[in-house]
Coordinates of C-alpha atoms and ligand atoms in Angstrom, one line a residue:
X1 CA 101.0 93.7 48.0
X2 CA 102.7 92.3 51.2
X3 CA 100.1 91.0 53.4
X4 CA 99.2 91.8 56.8
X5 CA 100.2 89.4 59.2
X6 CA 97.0 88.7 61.5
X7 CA 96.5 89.1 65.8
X8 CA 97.7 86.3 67.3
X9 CA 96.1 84.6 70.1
X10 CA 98.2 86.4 73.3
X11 CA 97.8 89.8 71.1
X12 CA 94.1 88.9 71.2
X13 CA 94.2 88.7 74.7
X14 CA 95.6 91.8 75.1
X15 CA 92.8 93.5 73.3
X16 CA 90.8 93.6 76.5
X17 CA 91.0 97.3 78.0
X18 CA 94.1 98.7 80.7
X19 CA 93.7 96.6 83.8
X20 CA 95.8 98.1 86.9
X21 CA 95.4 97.1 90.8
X22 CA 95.2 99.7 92.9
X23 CA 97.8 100.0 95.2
X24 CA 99.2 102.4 98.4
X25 CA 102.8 103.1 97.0
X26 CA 105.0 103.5 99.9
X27 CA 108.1 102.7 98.3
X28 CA 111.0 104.8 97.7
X29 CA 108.8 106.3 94.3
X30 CA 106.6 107.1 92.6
X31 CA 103.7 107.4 95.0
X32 CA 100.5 107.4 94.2
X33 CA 99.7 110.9 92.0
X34 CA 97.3 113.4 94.1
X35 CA 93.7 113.1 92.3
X36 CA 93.9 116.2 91.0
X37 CA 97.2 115.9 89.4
X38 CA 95.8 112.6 87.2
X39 CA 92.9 114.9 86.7
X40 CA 94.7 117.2 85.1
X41 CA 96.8 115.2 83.1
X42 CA 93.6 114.1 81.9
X43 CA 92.8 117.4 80.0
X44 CA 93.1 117.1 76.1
X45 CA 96.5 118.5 75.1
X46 CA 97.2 121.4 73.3
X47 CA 100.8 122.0 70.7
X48 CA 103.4 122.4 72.9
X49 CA 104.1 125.8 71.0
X50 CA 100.6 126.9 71.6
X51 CA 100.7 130.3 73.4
X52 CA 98.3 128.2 76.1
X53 CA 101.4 125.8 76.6
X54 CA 103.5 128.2 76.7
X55 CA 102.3 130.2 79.7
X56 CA 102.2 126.9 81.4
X57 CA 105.9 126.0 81.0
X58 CA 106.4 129.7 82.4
X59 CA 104.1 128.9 85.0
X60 CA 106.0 125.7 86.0
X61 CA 108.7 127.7 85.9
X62 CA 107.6 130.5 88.5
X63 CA 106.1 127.5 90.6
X64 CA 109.5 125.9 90.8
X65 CA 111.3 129.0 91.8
X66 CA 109.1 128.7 94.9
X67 CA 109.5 124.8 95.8
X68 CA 113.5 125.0 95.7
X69 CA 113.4 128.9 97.2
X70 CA 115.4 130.2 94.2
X71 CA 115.6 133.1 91.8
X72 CA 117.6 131.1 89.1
X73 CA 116.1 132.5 86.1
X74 CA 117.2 128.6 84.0
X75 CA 114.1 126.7 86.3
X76 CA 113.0 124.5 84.1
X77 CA 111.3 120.8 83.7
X78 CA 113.4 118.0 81.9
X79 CA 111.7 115.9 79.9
X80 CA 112.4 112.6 81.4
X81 CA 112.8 111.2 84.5
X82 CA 115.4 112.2 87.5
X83 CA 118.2 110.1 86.1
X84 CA 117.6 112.5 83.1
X85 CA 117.7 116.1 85.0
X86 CA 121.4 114.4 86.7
X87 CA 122.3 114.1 83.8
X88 CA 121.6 117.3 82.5
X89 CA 123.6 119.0 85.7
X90 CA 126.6 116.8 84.7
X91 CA 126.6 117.7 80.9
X92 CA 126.3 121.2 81.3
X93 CA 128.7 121.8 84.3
X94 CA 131.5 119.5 83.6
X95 CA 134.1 119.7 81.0
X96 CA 136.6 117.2 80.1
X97 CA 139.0 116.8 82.7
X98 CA 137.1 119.1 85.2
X99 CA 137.8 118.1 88.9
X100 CA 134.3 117.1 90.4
X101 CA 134.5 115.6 94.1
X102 CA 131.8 113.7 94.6
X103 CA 129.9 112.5 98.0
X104 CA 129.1 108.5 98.3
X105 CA 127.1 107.5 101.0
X106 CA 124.5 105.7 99.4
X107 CA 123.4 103.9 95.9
X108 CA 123.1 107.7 94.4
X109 CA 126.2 109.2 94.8
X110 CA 127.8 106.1 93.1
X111 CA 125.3 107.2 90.2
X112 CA 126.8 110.5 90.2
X113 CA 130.5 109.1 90.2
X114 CA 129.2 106.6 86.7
X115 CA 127.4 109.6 84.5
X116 CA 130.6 112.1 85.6
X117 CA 133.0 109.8 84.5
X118 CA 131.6 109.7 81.1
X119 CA 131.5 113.4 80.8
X120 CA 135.3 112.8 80.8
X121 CA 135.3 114.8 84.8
X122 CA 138.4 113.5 86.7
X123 CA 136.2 112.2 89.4
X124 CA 137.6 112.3 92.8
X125 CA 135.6 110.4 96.0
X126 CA 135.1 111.0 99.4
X127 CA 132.8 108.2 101.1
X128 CA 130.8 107.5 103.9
X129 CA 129.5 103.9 105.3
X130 CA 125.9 104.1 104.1
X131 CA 123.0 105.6 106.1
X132 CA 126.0 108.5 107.3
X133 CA 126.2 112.2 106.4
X134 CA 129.7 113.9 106.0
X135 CA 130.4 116.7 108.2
X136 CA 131.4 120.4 107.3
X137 CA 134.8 119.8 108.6
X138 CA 135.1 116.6 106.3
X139 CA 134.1 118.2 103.6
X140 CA 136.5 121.1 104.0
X141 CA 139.5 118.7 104.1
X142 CA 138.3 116.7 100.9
X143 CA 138.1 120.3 99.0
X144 CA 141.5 121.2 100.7
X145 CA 143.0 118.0 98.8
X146 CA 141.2 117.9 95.8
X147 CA 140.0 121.7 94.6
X148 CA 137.2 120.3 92.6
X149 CA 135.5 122.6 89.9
X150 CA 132.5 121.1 91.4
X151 CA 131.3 119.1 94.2
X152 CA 128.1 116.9 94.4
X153 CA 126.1 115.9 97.0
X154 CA 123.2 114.0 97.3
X155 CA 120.7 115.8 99.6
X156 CA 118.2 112.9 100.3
X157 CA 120.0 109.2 99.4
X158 CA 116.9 107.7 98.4
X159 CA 119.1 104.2 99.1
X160 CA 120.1 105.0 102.7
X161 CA 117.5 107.4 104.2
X162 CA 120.0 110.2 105.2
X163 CA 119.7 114.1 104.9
X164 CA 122.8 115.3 104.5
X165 CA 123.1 119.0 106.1
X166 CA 123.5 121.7 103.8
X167 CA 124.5 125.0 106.2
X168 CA 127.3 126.0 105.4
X169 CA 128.5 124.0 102.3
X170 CA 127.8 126.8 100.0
X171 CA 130.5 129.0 101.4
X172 CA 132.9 126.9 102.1
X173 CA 132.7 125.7 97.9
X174 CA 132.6 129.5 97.9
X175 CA 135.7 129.7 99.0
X176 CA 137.6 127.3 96.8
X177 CA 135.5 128.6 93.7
X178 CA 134.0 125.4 93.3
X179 CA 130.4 125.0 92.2
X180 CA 128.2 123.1 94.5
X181 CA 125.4 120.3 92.7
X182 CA 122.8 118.9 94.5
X183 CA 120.4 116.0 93.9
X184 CA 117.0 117.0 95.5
X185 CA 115.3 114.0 94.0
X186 CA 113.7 112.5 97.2
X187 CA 113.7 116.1 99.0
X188 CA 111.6 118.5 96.5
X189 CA 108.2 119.3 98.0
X190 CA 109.1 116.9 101.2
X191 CA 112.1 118.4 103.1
X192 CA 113.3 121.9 103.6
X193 CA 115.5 123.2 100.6
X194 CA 116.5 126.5 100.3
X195 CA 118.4 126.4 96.9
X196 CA 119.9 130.2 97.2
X197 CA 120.7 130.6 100.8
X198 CA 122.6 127.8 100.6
X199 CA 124.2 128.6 97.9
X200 CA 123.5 125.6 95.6
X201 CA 124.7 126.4 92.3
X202 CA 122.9 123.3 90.4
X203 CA 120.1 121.1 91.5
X204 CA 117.9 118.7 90.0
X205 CA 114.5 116.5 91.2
X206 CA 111.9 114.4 89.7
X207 CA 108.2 114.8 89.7
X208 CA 106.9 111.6 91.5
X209 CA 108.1 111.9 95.1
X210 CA 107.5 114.7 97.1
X211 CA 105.7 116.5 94.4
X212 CA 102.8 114.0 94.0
X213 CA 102.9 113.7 90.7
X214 CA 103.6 110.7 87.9
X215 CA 107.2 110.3 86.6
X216 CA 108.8 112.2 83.6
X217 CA 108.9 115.9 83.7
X218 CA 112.3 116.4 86.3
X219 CA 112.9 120.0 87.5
X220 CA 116.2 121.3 87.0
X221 CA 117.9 124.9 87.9
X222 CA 121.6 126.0 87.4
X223 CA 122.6 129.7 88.9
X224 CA 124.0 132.3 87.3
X225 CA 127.6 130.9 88.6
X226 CA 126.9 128.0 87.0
X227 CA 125.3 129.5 84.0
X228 CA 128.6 131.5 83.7
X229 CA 130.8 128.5 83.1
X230 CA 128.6 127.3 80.8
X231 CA 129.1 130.1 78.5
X232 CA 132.5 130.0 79.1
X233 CA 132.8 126.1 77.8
X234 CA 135.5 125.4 75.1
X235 CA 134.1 122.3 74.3
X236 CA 130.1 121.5 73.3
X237 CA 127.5 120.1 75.7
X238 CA 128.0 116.8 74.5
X239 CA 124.3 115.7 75.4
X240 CA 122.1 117.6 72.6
X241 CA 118.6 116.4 74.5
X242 CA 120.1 118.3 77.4
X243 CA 121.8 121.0 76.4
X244 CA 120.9 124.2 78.4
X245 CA 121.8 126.2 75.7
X246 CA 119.4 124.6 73.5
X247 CA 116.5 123.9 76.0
X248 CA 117.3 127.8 77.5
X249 CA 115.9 129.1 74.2
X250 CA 112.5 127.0 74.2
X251 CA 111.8 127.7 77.9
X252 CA 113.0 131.3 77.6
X253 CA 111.6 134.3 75.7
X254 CA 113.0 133.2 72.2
X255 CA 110.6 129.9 72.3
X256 CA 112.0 128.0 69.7
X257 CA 111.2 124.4 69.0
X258 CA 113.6 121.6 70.6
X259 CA 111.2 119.0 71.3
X260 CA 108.1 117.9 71.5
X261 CA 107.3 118.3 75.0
X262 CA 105.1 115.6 77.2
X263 CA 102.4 117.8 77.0
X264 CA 100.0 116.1 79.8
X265 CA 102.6 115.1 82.1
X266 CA 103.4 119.2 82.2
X267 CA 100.1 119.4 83.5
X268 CA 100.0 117.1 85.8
X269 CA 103.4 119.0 87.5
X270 CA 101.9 122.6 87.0
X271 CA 98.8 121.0 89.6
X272 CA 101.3 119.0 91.7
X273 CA 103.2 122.5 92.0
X274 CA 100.5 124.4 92.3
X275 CA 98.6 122.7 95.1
X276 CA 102.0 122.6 97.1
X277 CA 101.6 127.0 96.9
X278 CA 98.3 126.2 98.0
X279 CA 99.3 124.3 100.9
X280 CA 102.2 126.4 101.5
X281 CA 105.7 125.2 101.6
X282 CA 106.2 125.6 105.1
X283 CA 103.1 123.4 105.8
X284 CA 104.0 120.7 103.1
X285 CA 107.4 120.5 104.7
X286 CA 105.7 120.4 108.4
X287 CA 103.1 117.8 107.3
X288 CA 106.1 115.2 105.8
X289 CA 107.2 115.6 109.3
X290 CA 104.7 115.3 111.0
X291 CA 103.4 111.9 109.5
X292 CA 107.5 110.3 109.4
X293 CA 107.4 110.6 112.9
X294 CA 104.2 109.1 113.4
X295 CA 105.1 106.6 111.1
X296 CA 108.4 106.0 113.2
X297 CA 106.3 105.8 116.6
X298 CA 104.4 103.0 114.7
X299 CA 107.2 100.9 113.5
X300 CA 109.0 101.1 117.2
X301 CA 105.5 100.4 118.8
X302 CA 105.5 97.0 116.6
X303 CA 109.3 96.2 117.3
X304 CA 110.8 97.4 114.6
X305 CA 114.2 99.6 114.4
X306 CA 115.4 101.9 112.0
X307 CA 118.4 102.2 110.2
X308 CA 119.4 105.9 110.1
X309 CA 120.7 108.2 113.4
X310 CA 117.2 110.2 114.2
X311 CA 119.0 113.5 113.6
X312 CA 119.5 112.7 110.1
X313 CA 116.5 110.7 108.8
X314 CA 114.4 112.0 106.0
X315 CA 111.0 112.9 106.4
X316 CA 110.1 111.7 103.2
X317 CA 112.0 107.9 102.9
X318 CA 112.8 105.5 106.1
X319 CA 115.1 102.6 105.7
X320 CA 113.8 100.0 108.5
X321 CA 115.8 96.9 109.7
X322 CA 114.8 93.9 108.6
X323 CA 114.8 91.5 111.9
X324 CA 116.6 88.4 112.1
X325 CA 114.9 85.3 110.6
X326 CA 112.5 87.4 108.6
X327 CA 112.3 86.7 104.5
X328 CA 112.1 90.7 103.8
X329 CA 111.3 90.0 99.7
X330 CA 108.3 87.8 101.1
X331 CA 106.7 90.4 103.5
X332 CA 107.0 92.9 100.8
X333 CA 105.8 90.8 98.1
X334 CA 102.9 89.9 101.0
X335 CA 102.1 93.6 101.8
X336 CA 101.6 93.9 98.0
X337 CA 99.8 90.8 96.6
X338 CA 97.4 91.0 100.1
X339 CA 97.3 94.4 101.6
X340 CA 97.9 96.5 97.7
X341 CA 100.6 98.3 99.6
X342 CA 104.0 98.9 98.0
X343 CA 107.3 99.6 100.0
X344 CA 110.9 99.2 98.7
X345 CA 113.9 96.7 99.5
X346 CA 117.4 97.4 100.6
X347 CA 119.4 98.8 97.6
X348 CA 123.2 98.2 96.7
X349 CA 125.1 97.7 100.3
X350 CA 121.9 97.3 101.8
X351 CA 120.0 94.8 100.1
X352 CA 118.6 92.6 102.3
X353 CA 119.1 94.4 105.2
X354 CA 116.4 96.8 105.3
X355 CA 113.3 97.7 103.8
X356 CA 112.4 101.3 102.4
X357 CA 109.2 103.1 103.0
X358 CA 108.3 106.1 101.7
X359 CA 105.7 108.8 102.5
X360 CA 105.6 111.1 99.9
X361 CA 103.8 114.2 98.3
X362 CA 99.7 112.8 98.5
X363 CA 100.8 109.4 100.4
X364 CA 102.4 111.9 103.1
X365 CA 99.1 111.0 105.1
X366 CA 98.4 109.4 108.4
X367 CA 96.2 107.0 107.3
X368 CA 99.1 105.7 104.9
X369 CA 100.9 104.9 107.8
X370 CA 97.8 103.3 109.9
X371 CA 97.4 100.8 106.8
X372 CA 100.8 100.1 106.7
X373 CA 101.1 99.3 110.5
X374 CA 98.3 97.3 110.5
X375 CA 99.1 94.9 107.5
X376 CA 102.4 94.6 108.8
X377 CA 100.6 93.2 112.5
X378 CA 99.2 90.4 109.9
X379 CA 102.0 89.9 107.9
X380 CA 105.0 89.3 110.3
X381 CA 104.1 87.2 112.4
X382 CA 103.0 84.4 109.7
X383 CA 107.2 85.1 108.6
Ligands
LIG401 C1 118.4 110.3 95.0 C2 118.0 109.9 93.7 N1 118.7 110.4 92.6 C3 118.3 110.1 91.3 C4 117.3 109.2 91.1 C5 116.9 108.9 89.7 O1 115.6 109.3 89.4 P1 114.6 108.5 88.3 O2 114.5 107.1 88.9 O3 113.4 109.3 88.3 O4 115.3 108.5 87.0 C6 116.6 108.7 92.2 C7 115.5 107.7 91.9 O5 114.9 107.2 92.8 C8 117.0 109.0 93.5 O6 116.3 108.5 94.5

């Protein structure tokens, strides 16, 4: 019989129970999880065919119709993170040698240009310099040139800190019969979204930003114009994980088995959604803004400046210059290791230039932003 071969002495070590600091994430994600939502992912699961489940997942479903202000009937949860739901708008929408024109101004919509690429889309740019949003009228000539089957913007670039505007995009893509995909990763729960009035044919998000919850259950939604040339492919989704037609029937009325869903991580984002209707959107939205700009006041009052035109910042992410002479990876390796507070560095183009702080879902909070502004009175001047 072949032995056992016996716990050696770092294994041992590791036999002492889960031992995590606690820390104030105001990085670009996660954030910290509202107490509730870890409460509830603390509940015993259940078969994720269990009828119990399964009114959940419609649940989520209904609850996610409200967050993005959509009646898309395909609402769903991906199972996996936001890079996962992207992925799922890409697989579905694009064929082979579709047209997709994508949006770069920021780390993100380079992400976009990667997974379309290997979908086989012939993937057509139009750029920004980072921490800019493209106009209407910019946006109208790139579709003049190009007549993409689809065009993707990034509503919130989590890399930059800009919102790009959405009034008015939908008609225009209207009007060239082009499909309009959105990432709503860093806006969901945080910034105003309203999926059908603009006309947003496919969206996706995640569940640890502006939802408040931990990451791996990513809301997706495709419209019924999207859902259209789905049915009309000629060619296979060539993702089985996430293909719509597939996961369609297990979060529709036919439930049948596609995977074994995360059973407590569902949970946790039925309670994230669920205490955003409780809050109500409106006041979710006005509290994200009300707390960036106190944030903002802060980081001015301390002699800081901040990277993005004030028109266009997001409520829920701020990119902040990092001042001449400073070591930005030390003060952010200081907030953490003295003050247990998280925040992000530059990204891509950026990287070293600024720092990213984020205040999102739960961490949305004015005493977020006190602690911050005070460690970073201790921490800046010793740099
Ligand atoms: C704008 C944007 N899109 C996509 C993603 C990918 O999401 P995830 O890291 O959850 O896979 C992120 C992550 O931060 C993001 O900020």
């Amino acid at each position: 019989m072949t032995q056992t071969i016996s716990i050696n002495d770092s294994q041992r070590l590791q036999l002492q129970p889960l031992e995590i600091p606690s820390r104030l994430l105001l990085g670009p994600g996660p954030c910290n999880a509202h107490p509730a939502v870890l409460q509830a992912m603390n509940t015993p699961p259940v078969g994720h065919l269990d009828p119990a489940f399964l009114a959940l997942m419609d649940e989520i479903q209904s609850l996610l119709r409200y967050a993005w202000q959509t009646e898309n009937s395909l609402t769903i949860a991906v199972s996996g993170t936001g890079s996962a739901a992207m992925e799922a708008t890409i697989a579905n929408a694009v064929e082979p040698g579709d047209v997709v024109l994508i949006g770069v101004a920021g780390y993100f919509g380079n992400r976009l240009v990667d997974m379309a690429g290997r979908y086989g889309a012939d993937v057509r740019t139009i750029t920004k310099p980072w921490g800019q949003v493209f106009s209407l009228e910019e946006l109208r000539t790139a579709l003049e040139i190009h007549h993409p089957a689809i065009l993707a913007l990034v509503h919130a670039e989590t890399s930059t800190g800009a919102r790009q505007p959405l009034e008015g995009v939908g008609e225009l893509c209207r009007e060239f019969g082009t499909l309009l995909l959105l990432d709503t990763v860093t806006s969901l729960g945080g910034v105003p979204i309203f999926l059908d009035a603009w006309g947003v044919d496919l969206a996706y998000s995640c569940s640890q930003k502006g939802l408040g919850c931990s990451p791996g259950a990513s809301p997706f939604t495709m419209s019924p114009r999207a859902l259209e040339k789905l049915q009309k492919r000629s060619t296979k989704v060539a993702n089985w994980y996430l293909d719509m037609n597939l996961l369609g029937k297990y979060w529709g009325s036919e439930r049948v088995y596609h995977h074994t869903a995360p059973i407590n991580l569902y949970y946790g984002l039925r309670e994230a959604l669920r205490l955003i209707a409780e809050e109500g959107l409106a006041n979710c939205w006005q509290r994200h803004q009300k707390n960036v700009e106190y944030l903002w006041q802060g980081l001015e009052e301390i002699g800081l400046s901040l990277h993005v035109e004030r028109e266009y910042r997001l409520p829920t992410l701020t990119t902040v210059r990092i001042p001449t002479g400073v070591d930005g990876k030390a003060t952010a390796r200081q907030l953490l290791t003295e003050h247990g507070i998280e925040i992000g560095g530059g990204l891509g183009e950026l990287g070293g230039q600024v720092w990213r702080v984020g205040l999102m879902g739960f961490n949305s909070r004015s005493e977020s932003v006190d602690r911050l502004i005070a460690a970073l009175q201790q921490v800046l001047p010793k740099q």
